[in-house]
């Protein structure tokens, strides 16, 4: 057992050049991967050409094009929609931060043990049950129209603030459950090790459990973030002039649906980087956890 | 060692395997005839496990060849799944499927991969489990079994597909000393029934009793191989002596 972990002398010896057989194998693998790339490229190209021909030659195409893909309408609506999108991005950033903080807090509350914490635990559980079950649109109406209707002093009336609040209420319930799954995925032996070092419960959560929990659920969190990116468009129902509302106004004036398409594509563009980040993060987690390279 | 008609079952020729900068195997040769038991010994990091993983196509070799019944299985044109169907592998950490019962673990490959009927596979699995004294555990889930029981189930799972060769990767390393015996007894029984076995092991005493050939791996090559009495009793290479004296010091032989 004394050998374990020691670097053996001579381990740096250089290898002989690869044999002809190995070079053949490498060449074969390279050929095969080149071929599959070519096949993929070719089939994509064929599909694109066929799709283009079928669509542009179908009888209703000119009408579809002028109603949904009119360049003039797009150009006219674009500045307003972009200004609206800036509002969406603000809601996204502020809301996203609030969701993470609130969600994490709720998750920790739900995992507290001991009878003294029962009320907090119950409160957190009730919150999650209510706001995860409630349709977002109803929460939006209740917060956005209901709160101002109370005419209480100090209640904000800006649809931007109220809309953000409603979205945060709903999304923090979702995200709390994701965090809780992450906290529970950390093996009990980690808690045992942390507590046996003398860490308090709070230290254990902060230093040992939560870092591992967050890492485990990063893909799921990014998934929720992408969902949030689209749902910020719902503040338009409260009258905020966001990208969706701006597009709606344009459509109402021209009866041409291109502005909706423009706004939709802008949201897609917003979501694409997040989706790629989610992919990369999941792939990295997979690589880190696997030992074998072939399977 | 009497040569067996038809040549070796497993033939490793000059296999090289590197992980980045680290050269783990630098040209390993190993020939395993039918019904033979070969024990791979050597320090940690000497390449025993990597060699077995290359032979079971879980790693891609960087040079050299592995032949199974004369067929070059390191050829990229070979269907790796078809090759793995002819091999049985047992891992150090058992690797049983925790969401399946013991019986389902054993019948999985015979039914899904080899297309045997479920009833036939079940009968056979029960018979195998009965032979290792675990018939009453057939309906249990793996995590409720002891390590020794789990490892014996893993061996039975590998045997259920009637492999050409059984590859055992330090199968007792994760076990309590008191549980090692039951697993080794099973391996010995499987060996006496004529199964061809290649095993990486730290159990020198067991290698001495069961193996026909012992190979000492050092710095990525087979430094010395021969009958256990010679390699373990009277090694030629100074490095083998050094390794064995450390083992004896540790009280493992």
Short mmCIF file of C-alpha atoms in Angstrom, two decimals:
data_model
loop_
_atom_site.label_atom_id
_atom_site.label_comp_id
_atom_site.label_asym_id
_atom_site.label_seq_id
_atom_site.Cartn_x
_atom_site.Cartn_y
_atom_site.Cartn_z
CA UNK A 1 0.00 0.00 0.00
CA UNK A 2 3.05 2.23 0.36
CA UNK A 3 3.14 2.50 -3.42
CA UNK A 4 -0.19 4.29 -3.68
CA UNK A 5 -0.08 7.78 -5.11
CA UNK A 6 3.66 7.93 -5.61
CA UNK A 7 4.91 8.97 -9.00
CA UNK A 8 7.04 6.16 -10.32
CA UNK A 9 10.49 6.95 -11.67
CA UNK A 10 10.63 6.54 -15.42
CA UNK A 11 6.97 7.42 -15.94
CA UNK A 12 8.15 10.23 -18.18
CA UNK A 13 9.76 7.82 -20.66
CA UNK A 14 8.85 8.81 -24.18
CA UNK A 15 6.73 6.51 -26.32
CA UNK A 16 7.85 5.10 -29.64
CA UNK A 17 6.18 6.55 -32.72
CA UNK A 18 2.71 5.13 -33.45
CA UNK A 19 2.71 1.91 -35.46
CA UNK A 20 1.44 1.72 -39.04
CA UNK A 21 -1.63 -0.10 -37.73
CA UNK A 22 -2.47 2.71 -35.33
CA UNK A 23 -1.91 5.32 -38.04
CA UNK A 24 -4.30 3.37 -40.27
CA UNK A 25 -6.88 3.32 -37.50
CA UNK A 26 -6.54 7.03 -36.92
CA UNK A 27 -6.86 7.72 -40.63
CA UNK A 28 -9.97 5.51 -40.76
CA UNK A 29 -11.56 7.32 -37.82
CA UNK A 30 -10.75 10.69 -39.37
CA UNK A 31 -12.25 9.55 -42.70
CA UNK A 32 -15.36 8.28 -40.95
CA UNK A 33 -15.87 11.49 -39.02
CA UNK A 34 -15.29 13.55 -42.18
CA UNK A 35 -17.83 11.43 -43.99
CA UNK A 36 -20.48 11.84 -41.32
CA UNK A 37 -19.88 15.60 -41.27
CA UNK A 38 -20.34 15.69 -45.05
CA UNK A 39 -23.50 13.58 -44.83
CA UNK A 40 -24.88 15.90 -42.16
CA UNK A 41 -24.03 18.98 -44.23
CA UNK A 42 -25.49 17.46 -47.38
CA UNK A 43 -28.74 16.35 -45.80
CA UNK A 44 -29.16 19.74 -44.13
CA UNK A 45 -28.63 21.50 -47.44
CA UNK A 46 -31.09 19.24 -49.28
CA UNK A 47 -33.68 19.77 -46.56
CA UNK A 48 -33.21 23.55 -46.65
CA UNK A 49 -33.58 23.70 -50.43
CA UNK A 50 -36.66 21.46 -50.43
CA UNK A 51 -38.26 23.44 -47.60
CA UNK A 52 -37.50 26.72 -49.39
CA UNK A 53 -39.01 25.53 -52.67
CA UNK A 54 -42.10 24.01 -51.05
CA UNK A 55 -42.82 27.09 -48.99
CA UNK A 56 -42.18 29.76 -51.60
CA UNK A 57 -44.14 27.93 -54.29
CA UNK A 58 -47.18 27.16 -52.21
CA UNK A 59 -50.25 29.16 -53.34
CA UNK A 60 -50.82 31.16 -50.12
CA UNK A 61 -47.17 32.19 -49.71
CA UNK A 62 -47.35 35.79 -50.97
CA UNK A 63 -50.18 36.55 -48.54
CA UNK A 64 -48.36 34.85 -45.65
CA UNK A 65 -45.23 36.80 -46.51
CA UNK A 66 -46.97 40.17 -46.60
CA UNK A 67 -48.89 39.50 -43.36
CA UNK A 68 -46.12 38.03 -41.21
CA UNK A 69 -42.82 38.86 -42.88
CA UNK A 70 -43.27 42.32 -44.30
CA UNK A 71 -39.91 44.05 -44.28
CA UNK A 72 -41.42 47.56 -44.31
CA UNK A 73 -43.60 46.87 -41.30
CA UNK A 74 -40.71 45.25 -39.49
CA UNK A 75 -38.53 48.27 -40.11
CA UNK A 76 -41.22 50.68 -38.90
CA UNK A 77 -41.96 48.72 -35.73
CA UNK A 78 -38.41 47.77 -34.81
CA UNK A 79 -37.30 50.89 -32.80
CA UNK A 80 -40.40 50.84 -30.59
CA UNK A 81 -40.17 47.10 -30.01
CA UNK A 82 -36.49 47.37 -29.15
CA UNK A 83 -37.24 50.13 -26.63
CA UNK A 84 -39.92 47.86 -25.16
CA UNK A 85 -37.49 44.97 -25.01
CA UNK A 86 -35.16 47.06 -22.86
CA UNK A 87 -37.97 47.18 -20.29
CA UNK A 88 -38.26 43.38 -20.50
CA UNK A 89 -34.53 43.03 -19.93
CA UNK A 90 -34.76 45.25 -16.85
CA UNK A 91 -37.60 43.14 -15.47
CA UNK A 92 -35.57 40.04 -16.26
CA UNK A 93 -32.41 41.17 -14.47
CA UNK A 94 -34.10 42.66 -11.39
CA UNK A 95 -36.68 39.86 -11.22
CA UNK A 96 -34.08 37.15 -11.79
CA UNK A 97 -31.93 38.38 -8.90
CA UNK A 98 -34.95 38.63 -6.56
CA UNK A 99 -36.08 35.13 -7.63
CA UNK A 100 -32.70 33.58 -6.79
CA UNK A 101 -32.53 35.24 -3.37
CA UNK A 102 -36.14 34.54 -2.43
CA UNK A 103 -36.08 31.01 -3.88
CA UNK A 104 -32.91 30.10 -2.04
CA UNK A 105 -34.33 31.48 1.21
CA UNK A 106 -37.54 29.49 0.80
CA UNK A 107 -35.62 26.33 0.00
CA UNK A 108 -33.46 26.68 3.10
CA UNK A 109 -36.56 27.34 5.21
CA UNK A 110 -38.20 24.21 3.84
CA UNK A 111 -35.20 22.06 4.76
CA UNK A 112 -34.91 23.34 8.35
CA UNK A 113 -35.37 20.55 10.87
CA UNK A 114 -36.68 20.62 14.39
CA UNK A 115 -40.05 21.54 15.88
CA UNK A 116 -39.04 25.14 16.60
CA UNK A 117 -38.94 25.84 12.87
CA UNK A 118 -42.30 24.24 12.14
CA UNK A 119 -44.13 27.56 11.51
CA UNK A 120 -41.43 28.79 9.12
CA UNK A 121 -41.37 25.46 7.34
CA UNK A 122 -45.15 25.46 7.05
CA UNK A 123 -45.15 29.03 5.76
CA UNK A 124 -42.55 28.23 3.11
CA UNK A 125 -44.41 25.07 2.07
CA UNK A 126 -47.69 26.96 1.86
CA UNK A 127 -46.09 29.73 -0.18
CA UNK A 128 -44.65 27.26 -2.67
CA UNK A 129 -47.94 25.36 -2.93
CA UNK A 130 -49.95 28.53 -3.57
CA UNK A 131 -47.70 30.36 -5.99
CA UNK A 132 -46.58 27.32 -7.92
CA UNK A 133 -50.15 26.21 -8.39
CA UNK A 134 -51.60 29.64 -9.22
CA UNK A 135 -51.57 30.53 -12.94
CA UNK A 136 -49.07 33.34 -13.47
CA UNK A 137 -51.68 35.39 -15.30
CA UNK A 138 -53.99 35.38 -12.25
CA UNK A 139 -51.13 36.41 -9.97
CA UNK A 140 -50.39 39.20 -12.44
CA UNK A 141 -54.00 40.40 -12.43
CA UNK A 142 -54.28 40.22 -8.64
CA UNK A 143 -51.03 42.06 -8.01
CA UNK A 144 -51.13 44.41 -10.99
CA UNK A 145 -54.79 45.43 -10.89
CA UNK A 146 -55.88 44.25 -7.44
CA UNK A 147 -53.26 46.00 -5.31
CA UNK A 148 -53.75 49.49 -6.84
CA UNK A 149 -57.51 49.01 -6.51
CA UNK A 150 -57.06 48.97 -2.75
CA UNK A 151 -55.98 52.63 -2.97
CA UNK A 152 -53.66 52.11 -0.03
CA UNK A 153 -50.98 54.65 0.67
CA UNK A 154 -47.51 53.66 -0.47
CA UNK A 155 -48.59 50.87 -2.82
CA UNK A 156 -46.82 51.44 -6.12
CA UNK A 157 -49.00 51.73 -9.21
CA UNK A 158 -46.33 51.32 -11.87
CA UNK A 159 -47.09 48.24 -13.95
CA UNK A 160 -43.33 47.71 -14.22
CA UNK A 161 -42.90 47.28 -10.46
CA UNK A 162 -46.13 45.36 -9.92
CA UNK A 163 -45.51 43.08 -12.89
CA UNK A 164 -42.01 42.31 -11.70
CA UNK A 165 -43.35 41.56 -8.22
CA UNK A 166 -45.96 39.13 -9.57
CA UNK A 167 -43.38 37.31 -11.69
CA UNK A 168 -41.01 37.10 -8.73
CA UNK A 169 -43.79 35.64 -6.55
CA UNK A 170 -44.45 32.83 -9.02
CA UNK A 171 -40.90 32.09 -10.12
CA UNK A 172 -39.41 32.07 -6.64
CA UNK A 173 -41.84 29.24 -5.80
CA UNK A 174 -40.53 27.23 -8.77
CA UNK A 175 -36.90 28.01 -8.09
CA UNK A 176 -37.30 27.21 -4.38
CA UNK A 177 -38.25 23.68 -5.34
CA UNK A 178 -35.27 23.37 -7.66
CA UNK A 179 -32.94 24.54 -4.88
CA UNK A 180 -34.60 22.16 -2.42
CA UNK A 181 -34.03 19.23 -4.79
CA UNK A 182 -30.40 20.32 -4.97
CA UNK A 183 -30.03 20.54 -1.20
CA UNK A 184 -31.52 17.09 -0.80
CA UNK A 185 -29.25 15.69 -3.51
CA UNK A 186 -26.19 16.39 -1.36
CA UNK A 187 -25.28 13.12 0.29
CA UNK A 188 -25.97 12.88 4.05
CA UNK A 189 -22.36 11.86 4.60
CA UNK A 190 -21.37 15.41 3.61
CA UNK A 191 -23.50 16.79 6.43
CA UNK A 192 -22.00 14.25 8.83
CA UNK A 193 -18.48 15.24 7.80
CA UNK A 194 -19.25 18.96 8.14
CA UNK A 195 -20.91 18.66 11.54
CA UNK A 196 -18.18 16.38 12.85
CA UNK A 197 -15.67 19.13 12.03
CA UNK A 198 -17.62 21.31 14.42
CA UNK A 199 -19.40 23.52 11.86
CA UNK A 200 -22.75 24.89 12.96
CA UNK A 201 -25.86 24.09 10.93
CA UNK A 202 -25.67 27.49 9.30
CA UNK A 203 -21.98 27.14 8.44
CA UNK A 204 -22.59 23.64 7.12
CA UNK A 205 -25.32 24.90 4.80
CA UNK A 206 -23.31 27.87 3.58
CA UNK A 207 -19.89 26.28 3.14
CA UNK A 208 -20.60 22.63 2.36
CA UNK A 209 -24.19 21.92 1.32
CA UNK A 210 -25.30 24.91 -0.75
CA UNK A 211 -22.22 25.07 -3.04
CA UNK A 212 -22.73 21.42 -3.98
CA UNK A 213 -26.51 21.85 -4.18
CA UNK A 214 -26.27 24.80 -6.55
CA UNK A 215 -23.78 22.98 -8.74
CA UNK A 216 -26.08 19.97 -8.98
CA UNK A 217 -29.09 22.01 -10.10
CA UNK A 218 -27.42 24.61 -12.33
CA UNK A 219 -28.89 23.11 -15.53
CA UNK A 220 -32.39 23.13 -14.02
CA UNK A 221 -31.93 26.72 -12.83
CA UNK A 222 -30.82 27.87 -16.26
CA UNK A 223 -33.86 26.15 -17.69
CA UNK A 224 -36.08 28.20 -15.39
CA UNK A 225 -34.12 31.31 -16.35
CA UNK A 226 -34.94 30.74 -20.03
CA UNK A 227 -38.61 30.31 -19.10
CA UNK A 228 -38.44 33.57 -17.13
CA UNK A 229 -36.98 35.36 -20.15
CA UNK A 230 -40.15 34.71 -22.11
CA UNK A 231 -42.58 35.24 -19.27
CA UNK A 232 -41.34 38.79 -18.63
CA UNK A 233 -43.36 39.60 -21.74
CA UNK A 234 -46.51 38.98 -19.72
CA UNK A 235 -46.16 42.33 -17.91
CA UNK A 236 -47.69 43.75 -21.08
CA UNK A 237 -51.12 42.65 -19.83
CA UNK A 238 -50.75 45.25 -17.08
CA UNK A 239 -50.23 47.99 -19.63
CA UNK A 240 -46.46 48.33 -19.43
CA UNK A 241 -45.05 49.32 -22.82
CA UNK A 242 -42.71 46.39 -23.26
CA UNK A 243 -41.73 44.60 -26.47
CA UNK A 244 -45.01 42.68 -26.64
CA UNK A 245 -47.13 45.76 -25.98
CA UNK A 246 -45.17 47.84 -28.48
CA UNK A 247 -45.72 45.17 -31.11
CA UNK A 248 -49.41 45.01 -30.23
CA UNK A 249 -49.78 48.76 -30.73
CA UNK A 250 -48.15 48.54 -34.15
CA UNK A 251 -50.35 45.61 -35.14
CA UNK A 252 -53.44 47.52 -34.02
CA UNK A 253 -52.51 50.39 -36.32
CA UNK A 254 -51.63 48.44 -39.45
CA UNK A 255 -53.40 45.07 -39.14
CA UNK A 256 -50.13 43.52 -40.19
CA UNK A 257 -48.72 40.85 -37.87
CA UNK A 258 -45.06 41.37 -38.66
CA UNK A 259 -44.35 43.30 -35.41
CA UNK A 260 -45.38 40.22 -33.38
CA UNK A 261 -42.93 38.14 -35.38
CA UNK A 262 -40.21 40.74 -34.79
CA UNK A 263 -40.88 40.80 -31.04
CA UNK A 264 -40.98 36.99 -30.94
CA UNK A 265 -37.66 36.69 -32.77
CA UNK A 266 -36.08 39.20 -30.40
CA UNK A 267 -37.16 37.05 -27.45
CA UNK A 268 -35.73 33.98 -29.18
CA UNK A 269 -32.43 35.81 -29.70
CA UNK A 270 -32.46 36.71 -26.02
CA UNK A 271 -33.00 33.06 -25.05
CA UNK A 272 -30.42 31.47 -27.35
CA UNK A 273 -27.30 32.42 -25.35
CA UNK A 274 -28.89 31.18 -22.12
CA UNK A 275 -29.83 27.89 -23.76
CA UNK A 276 -26.24 27.42 -25.02
CA UNK A 277 -24.89 28.24 -21.55
CA UNK A 278 -27.26 25.65 -20.09
CA UNK A 279 -26.01 23.07 -22.63
CA UNK A 280 -22.37 23.83 -21.85
CA UNK A 281 -22.91 23.66 -18.12
CA UNK A 282 -24.70 20.30 -18.35
CA UNK A 283 -22.05 18.90 -20.65
CA UNK A 284 -19.30 19.98 -18.28
CA UNK A 285 -21.07 18.43 -15.31
CA UNK A 286 -21.46 15.19 -17.27
CA UNK A 287 -17.78 15.12 -18.23
CA UNK A 288 -16.74 15.81 -14.66
CA UNK A 289 -18.77 12.94 -13.29
CA UNK A 290 -17.82 10.32 -15.87
CA UNK A 291 -14.60 8.37 -15.83
CA UNK A 292 -14.79 6.48 -19.11
CA UNK A 293 -14.23 8.24 -22.38
CA UNK A 294 -15.69 5.86 -24.95
CA UNK A 295 -19.30 5.43 -23.82
CA UNK B 1 0.92 -24.35 -19.92
CA UNK B 2 -0.39 -26.65 -22.59
CA UNK B 3 -1.46 -24.86 -25.75
CA UNK B 4 -5.18 -25.14 -26.48
CA UNK B 5 -6.47 -25.75 -29.95
CA UNK B 6 -7.76 -22.63 -31.65
CA UNK B 7 -5.25 -20.25 -30.11
CA UNK B 8 -5.70 -17.84 -27.23
CA UNK B 9 -9.14 -16.50 -26.31
CA UNK B 10 -7.76 -13.08 -25.50
CA UNK B 11 -4.59 -11.80 -27.07
CA UNK B 12 -3.23 -8.38 -26.17
CA UNK B 13 -0.44 -7.19 -28.46
CA UNK B 14 1.63 -4.11 -27.72
CA UNK B 15 -1.24 -2.10 -26.30
CA UNK B 16 -0.50 1.56 -25.53
CA UNK B 17 -2.86 3.79 -23.59
CA UNK B 18 -2.26 7.37 -22.56
CA UNK B 19 -4.40 9.82 -20.65
CA UNK B 20 -3.14 13.20 -21.73
CA UNK B 21 0.51 13.36 -20.72
CA UNK B 22 0.26 10.27 -18.57
CA UNK B 23 1.33 7.06 -20.32
CA UNK B 24 -0.46 4.24 -18.49
CA UNK B 25 0.26 1.32 -20.84
CA UNK B 26 3.40 1.45 -22.97
CA UNK B 27 3.17 -1.74 -24.98
CA UNK B 28 1.53 -4.55 -23.06
CA UNK B 29 1.53 -8.11 -24.39
CA UNK B 30 -0.67 -10.71 -22.81
CA UNK B 31 -2.04 -13.97 -24.13
CA UNK B 32 -4.82 -15.87 -22.38
CA UNK B 33 -5.67 -19.40 -23.45
CA UNK B 34 -9.05 -20.98 -22.96
CA UNK B 35 -9.88 -22.24 -19.46
CA UNK B 36 -6.93 -20.34 -18.04
CA UNK B 37 -6.89 -17.91 -15.15
CA UNK B 38 -4.52 -14.97 -15.44
CA UNK B 39 -3.90 -12.67 -12.49
CA UNK B 40 -2.60 -9.16 -13.08
CA UNK B 41 -0.66 -7.78 -10.13
CA UNK B 42 1.21 -4.55 -9.64
CA UNK B 43 1.14 -1.33 -7.71
CA UNK B 44 -1.54 1.30 -7.95
CA UNK B 45 -1.29 3.08 -11.26
CA UNK B 46 0.60 0.22 -12.88
CA UNK B 47 -2.16 -0.11 -15.49
CA UNK B 48 -4.02 -3.27 -14.38
CA UNK B 49 -7.46 -1.69 -14.52
CA UNK B 50 -6.69 0.28 -17.66
CA UNK B 51 -5.63 -2.92 -19.39
CA UNK B 52 -8.94 -4.57 -18.48
CA UNK B 53 -10.87 -1.48 -19.58
CA UNK B 54 -9.06 -1.55 -22.92
CA UNK B 55 -9.84 -5.25 -23.34
CA UNK B 56 -13.53 -4.62 -22.66
CA UNK B 57 -13.54 -1.66 -25.08
CA UNK B 58 -14.43 0.78 -22.35
CA UNK B 59 -11.31 2.67 -23.35
CA UNK B 60 -9.92 3.17 -26.84
CA UNK B 61 -6.34 1.98 -27.18
CA UNK B 62 -3.75 4.41 -28.53
CA UNK B 63 -1.71 1.70 -30.22
CA UNK B 64 -1.46 -2.05 -30.48
CA UNK B 65 -4.21 -4.63 -30.79
CA UNK B 66 -6.57 -6.69 -28.68
CA UNK B 67 -7.75 -9.93 -30.24
CA UNK B 68 -10.77 -11.85 -28.99
CA UNK B 69 -10.88 -15.37 -30.45
CA UNK B 70 -8.52 -14.16 -33.15
CA UNK B 71 -10.67 -11.17 -34.15
CA UNK B 72 -9.10 -7.73 -33.84
CA UNK B 73 -11.58 -5.95 -31.56
CA UNK B 74 -9.62 -2.70 -31.60
CA UNK B 75 -10.37 -2.30 -35.31
CA UNK B 76 -12.61 0.79 -35.59
CA UNK B 77 -14.85 -1.09 -38.05
CA UNK B 78 -15.75 -3.68 -35.41
CA UNK B 79 -19.17 -3.41 -33.76
CA UNK B 80 -18.13 -2.70 -30.17
CA UNK B 81 -21.50 -3.74 -28.76
CA UNK B 82 -21.25 -7.13 -30.46
CA UNK B 83 -17.80 -7.60 -28.92
CA UNK B 84 -18.96 -6.61 -25.43
CA UNK B 85 -21.76 -9.17 -25.72
CA UNK B 86 -19.06 -11.86 -25.63
CA UNK B 87 -17.35 -10.46 -22.54
CA UNK B 88 -18.21 -10.51 -18.87
CA UNK B 89 -16.96 -7.64 -16.73
CA UNK B 90 -17.11 -7.27 -12.95
CA UNK B 91 -16.18 -3.90 -11.48
CA UNK B 92 -14.54 -2.91 -8.22
CA UNK B 93 -17.64 -0.99 -7.06
CA UNK B 94 -20.09 -3.75 -8.17
CA UNK B 95 -21.99 -1.34 -10.48
CA UNK B 96 -25.29 -3.15 -9.98
CA UNK B 97 -28.31 -1.17 -11.16
CA UNK B 98 -29.87 0.13 -7.93
CA UNK B 99 -33.32 0.62 -9.47
CA UNK B 100 -33.65 -3.04 -10.50
CA UNK B 101 -34.09 -6.09 -8.28
CA UNK B 102 -31.31 -8.64 -8.00
CA UNK B 103 -33.17 -10.94 -10.37
CA UNK B 104 -33.75 -8.18 -12.93
CA UNK B 105 -30.08 -7.21 -12.72
CA UNK B 106 -29.15 -10.77 -13.66
CA UNK B 107 -31.78 -11.32 -16.38
CA UNK B 108 -31.40 -7.89 -17.99
CA UNK B 109 -28.68 -8.74 -20.51
CA UNK B 110 -29.85 -12.30 -21.34
CA UNK B 111 -33.34 -11.00 -22.18
CA UNK B 112 -32.67 -7.56 -23.67
CA UNK B 113 -29.31 -8.17 -25.37
CA UNK B 114 -29.24 -11.87 -26.11
CA UNK B 115 -32.93 -12.25 -26.86
CA UNK B 116 -33.56 -15.19 -24.56
CA UNK B 117 -37.09 -15.72 -23.33
CA UNK B 118 -37.84 -14.14 -20.00
CA UNK B 119 -38.94 -17.41 -18.39
CA UNK B 120 -35.81 -19.24 -19.53
CA UNK B 121 -33.56 -16.39 -18.35
CA UNK B 122 -35.39 -16.19 -15.03
CA UNK B 123 -35.04 -19.92 -14.42
CA UNK B 124 -31.36 -19.77 -15.21
CA UNK B 125 -30.83 -16.69 -13.04
CA UNK B 126 -32.60 -18.31 -10.10
CA UNK B 127 -30.44 -21.38 -10.51
CA UNK B 128 -27.28 -19.23 -10.51
CA UNK B 129 -28.47 -17.24 -7.49
CA UNK B 130 -29.32 -20.50 -5.73
CA UNK B 131 -25.80 -21.75 -6.34
CA UNK B 132 -24.33 -18.71 -4.59
CA UNK B 133 -26.88 -19.00 -1.79
CA UNK B 134 -28.75 -15.82 -2.65
CA UNK B 135 -31.96 -17.34 -4.05
CA UNK B 136 -33.97 -15.70 -1.27
CA UNK B 137 -32.58 -12.27 -2.25
CA UNK B 138 -33.83 -12.43 -5.84
CA UNK B 139 -36.60 -9.91 -5.19
CA UNK B 140 -34.46 -7.54 -3.11
CA UNK B 141 -32.87 -4.34 -4.37
CA UNK B 142 -29.04 -4.26 -4.46
CA UNK B 143 -28.61 -1.55 -1.83
CA UNK B 144 -30.17 -3.84 0.78
CA UNK B 145 -27.44 -6.45 0.27
CA UNK B 146 -24.01 -6.53 1.87
CA UNK B 147 -21.01 -5.66 -0.26
CA UNK B 148 -19.99 -9.30 -0.59
CA UNK B 149 -23.50 -10.29 -1.64
CA UNK B 150 -23.66 -7.45 -4.15
CA UNK B 151 -20.33 -8.44 -5.66
CA UNK B 152 -21.43 -12.07 -5.96
CA UNK B 153 -24.60 -10.91 -7.73
CA UNK B 154 -22.42 -8.81 -10.04
CA UNK B 155 -20.36 -11.91 -10.88
CA UNK B 156 -23.54 -13.88 -11.58
CA UNK B 157 -24.82 -11.02 -13.74
CA UNK B 158 -21.64 -11.23 -15.81
CA UNK B 159 -21.85 -15.04 -16.02
CA UNK B 160 -25.50 -15.06 -17.08
CA UNK B 161 -24.57 -14.11 -20.62
CA UNK B 162 -22.13 -17.06 -20.88
CA UNK B 163 -19.14 -14.87 -21.77
CA UNK B 164 -16.03 -16.12 -23.58
CA UNK B 165 -13.87 -14.49 -20.96
CA UNK B 166 -14.54 -12.98 -17.58
CA UNK B 167 -12.69 -9.76 -16.71
CA UNK B 168 -12.49 -9.05 -12.97
CA UNK B 169 -11.28 -5.57 -12.02
CA UNK B 170 -10.07 -5.63 -8.40
CA UNK B 171 -13.40 -7.05 -7.36
CA UNK B 172 -12.51 -7.43 -3.69
CA UNK B 173 -10.86 -4.03 -3.17
CA UNK B 174 -14.05 -2.34 -1.95
CA UNK B 175 -14.98 -5.16 0.43
CA UNK B 176 -14.49 -5.64 4.15
CA UNK B 177 -11.82 -8.27 4.79
CA UNK B 178 -14.41 -10.65 6.24
CA UNK B 179 -16.48 -10.45 3.03
CA UNK B 180 -13.55 -11.05 0.67
CA UNK B 181 -13.64 -14.81 1.29
CA UNK B 182 -17.15 -15.43 -0.01
CA UNK B 183 -16.41 -13.57 -3.25
CA UNK B 184 -13.10 -15.36 -3.83
CA UNK B 185 -14.77 -18.73 -3.17
CA UNK B 186 -17.20 -17.97 -5.98
CA UNK B 187 -14.41 -16.94 -8.35
CA UNK B 188 -12.54 -20.15 -7.52
CA UNK B 189 -15.66 -22.21 -8.28
CA UNK B 190 -16.19 -20.39 -11.57
CA UNK B 191 -12.53 -21.00 -12.44
CA UNK B 192 -12.69 -24.73 -11.72
CA UNK B 193 -15.70 -24.98 -14.04
CA UNK B 194 -13.43 -23.90 -16.86
CA UNK B 195 -14.21 -20.19 -17.31
CA UNK B 196 -11.41 -18.16 -18.85
CA UNK B 197 -10.61 -15.38 -16.40
CA UNK B 198 -8.39 -12.30 -16.37
CA UNK B 199 -8.33 -10.59 -13.01
CA UNK B 200 -6.59 -7.56 -11.61
CA UNK B 201 -6.08 -8.23 -7.94
CA UNK B 202 -4.31 -7.26 -4.76
CA UNK B 203 -5.03 -10.67 -3.19
CA UNK B 204 -1.66 -12.34 -3.71
CA UNK B 205 -2.63 -15.41 -1.73
CA UNK B 206 -5.65 -15.93 -3.92
CA UNK B 207 -3.65 -15.35 -7.10
CA UNK B 208 -1.19 -17.96 -5.93
CA UNK B 209 -3.92 -20.58 -5.42
CA UNK B 210 -6.21 -19.97 -8.38
CA UNK B 211 -4.20 -18.38 -11.19
CA UNK B 212 -2.38 -20.39 -13.84
CA UNK B 213 -0.32 -17.36 -14.75
CA UNK B 214 0.61 -14.28 -12.76
CA UNK B 215 1.64 -11.12 -14.62
CA UNK B 216 3.45 -8.32 -12.83
CA UNK B 217 2.71 -4.95 -14.42
CA UNK B 218 5.14 -2.15 -13.81
CA UNK B 219 5.39 1.24 -15.50
CA UNK B 220 2.93 0.19 -18.16
CA UNK B 221 4.52 -3.07 -19.29
CA UNK B 222 4.29 -6.71 -18.24
CA UNK B 223 7.64 -6.90 -16.48
CA UNK B 224 7.44 -10.53 -15.47
CA UNK B 225 4.95 -13.32 -16.00
CA UNK B 226 4.83 -17.03 -15.31
CA UNK B 227 3.39 -19.61 -12.95
CA UNK B 228 2.44 -18.14 -9.57
CA UNK B 229 5.06 -20.20 -7.74
CA UNK B 230 7.78 -18.60 -9.81
CA UNK B 231 6.56 -14.98 -10.05
CA UNK B 232 5.34 -14.79 -6.47
CA UNK B 233 7.84 -17.21 -4.94
CA UNK B 234 11.05 -16.62 -6.78
CA UNK B 235 10.80 -13.53 -8.99
CA UNK B 236 13.62 -12.72 -11.37
CA UNK B 237 13.10 -8.97 -11.70
CA UNK B 238 14.33 -6.74 -8.87
CA UNK B 239 11.20 -4.58 -9.21
CA UNK B 240 8.95 -7.60 -8.70
CA UNK B 241 10.93 -8.52 -5.60
CA UNK B 242 10.62 -4.97 -4.33
CA UNK B 243 6.84 -4.94 -4.91
CA UNK B 244 6.34 -8.32 -3.24
CA UNK B 245 8.45 -7.43 -0.23
CA UNK B 246 6.28 -4.34 0.27
CA UNK B 247 3.19 -6.55 0.09
CA UNK B 248 4.69 -8.94 2.61
CA UNK B 249 5.57 -6.02 4.86
CA UNK B 250 1.96 -4.91 4.68
CA UNK B 251 0.92 -8.42 5.72
CA UNK B 252 -0.96 -9.13 2.52
CA UNK B 253 0.72 -12.35 1.41
#
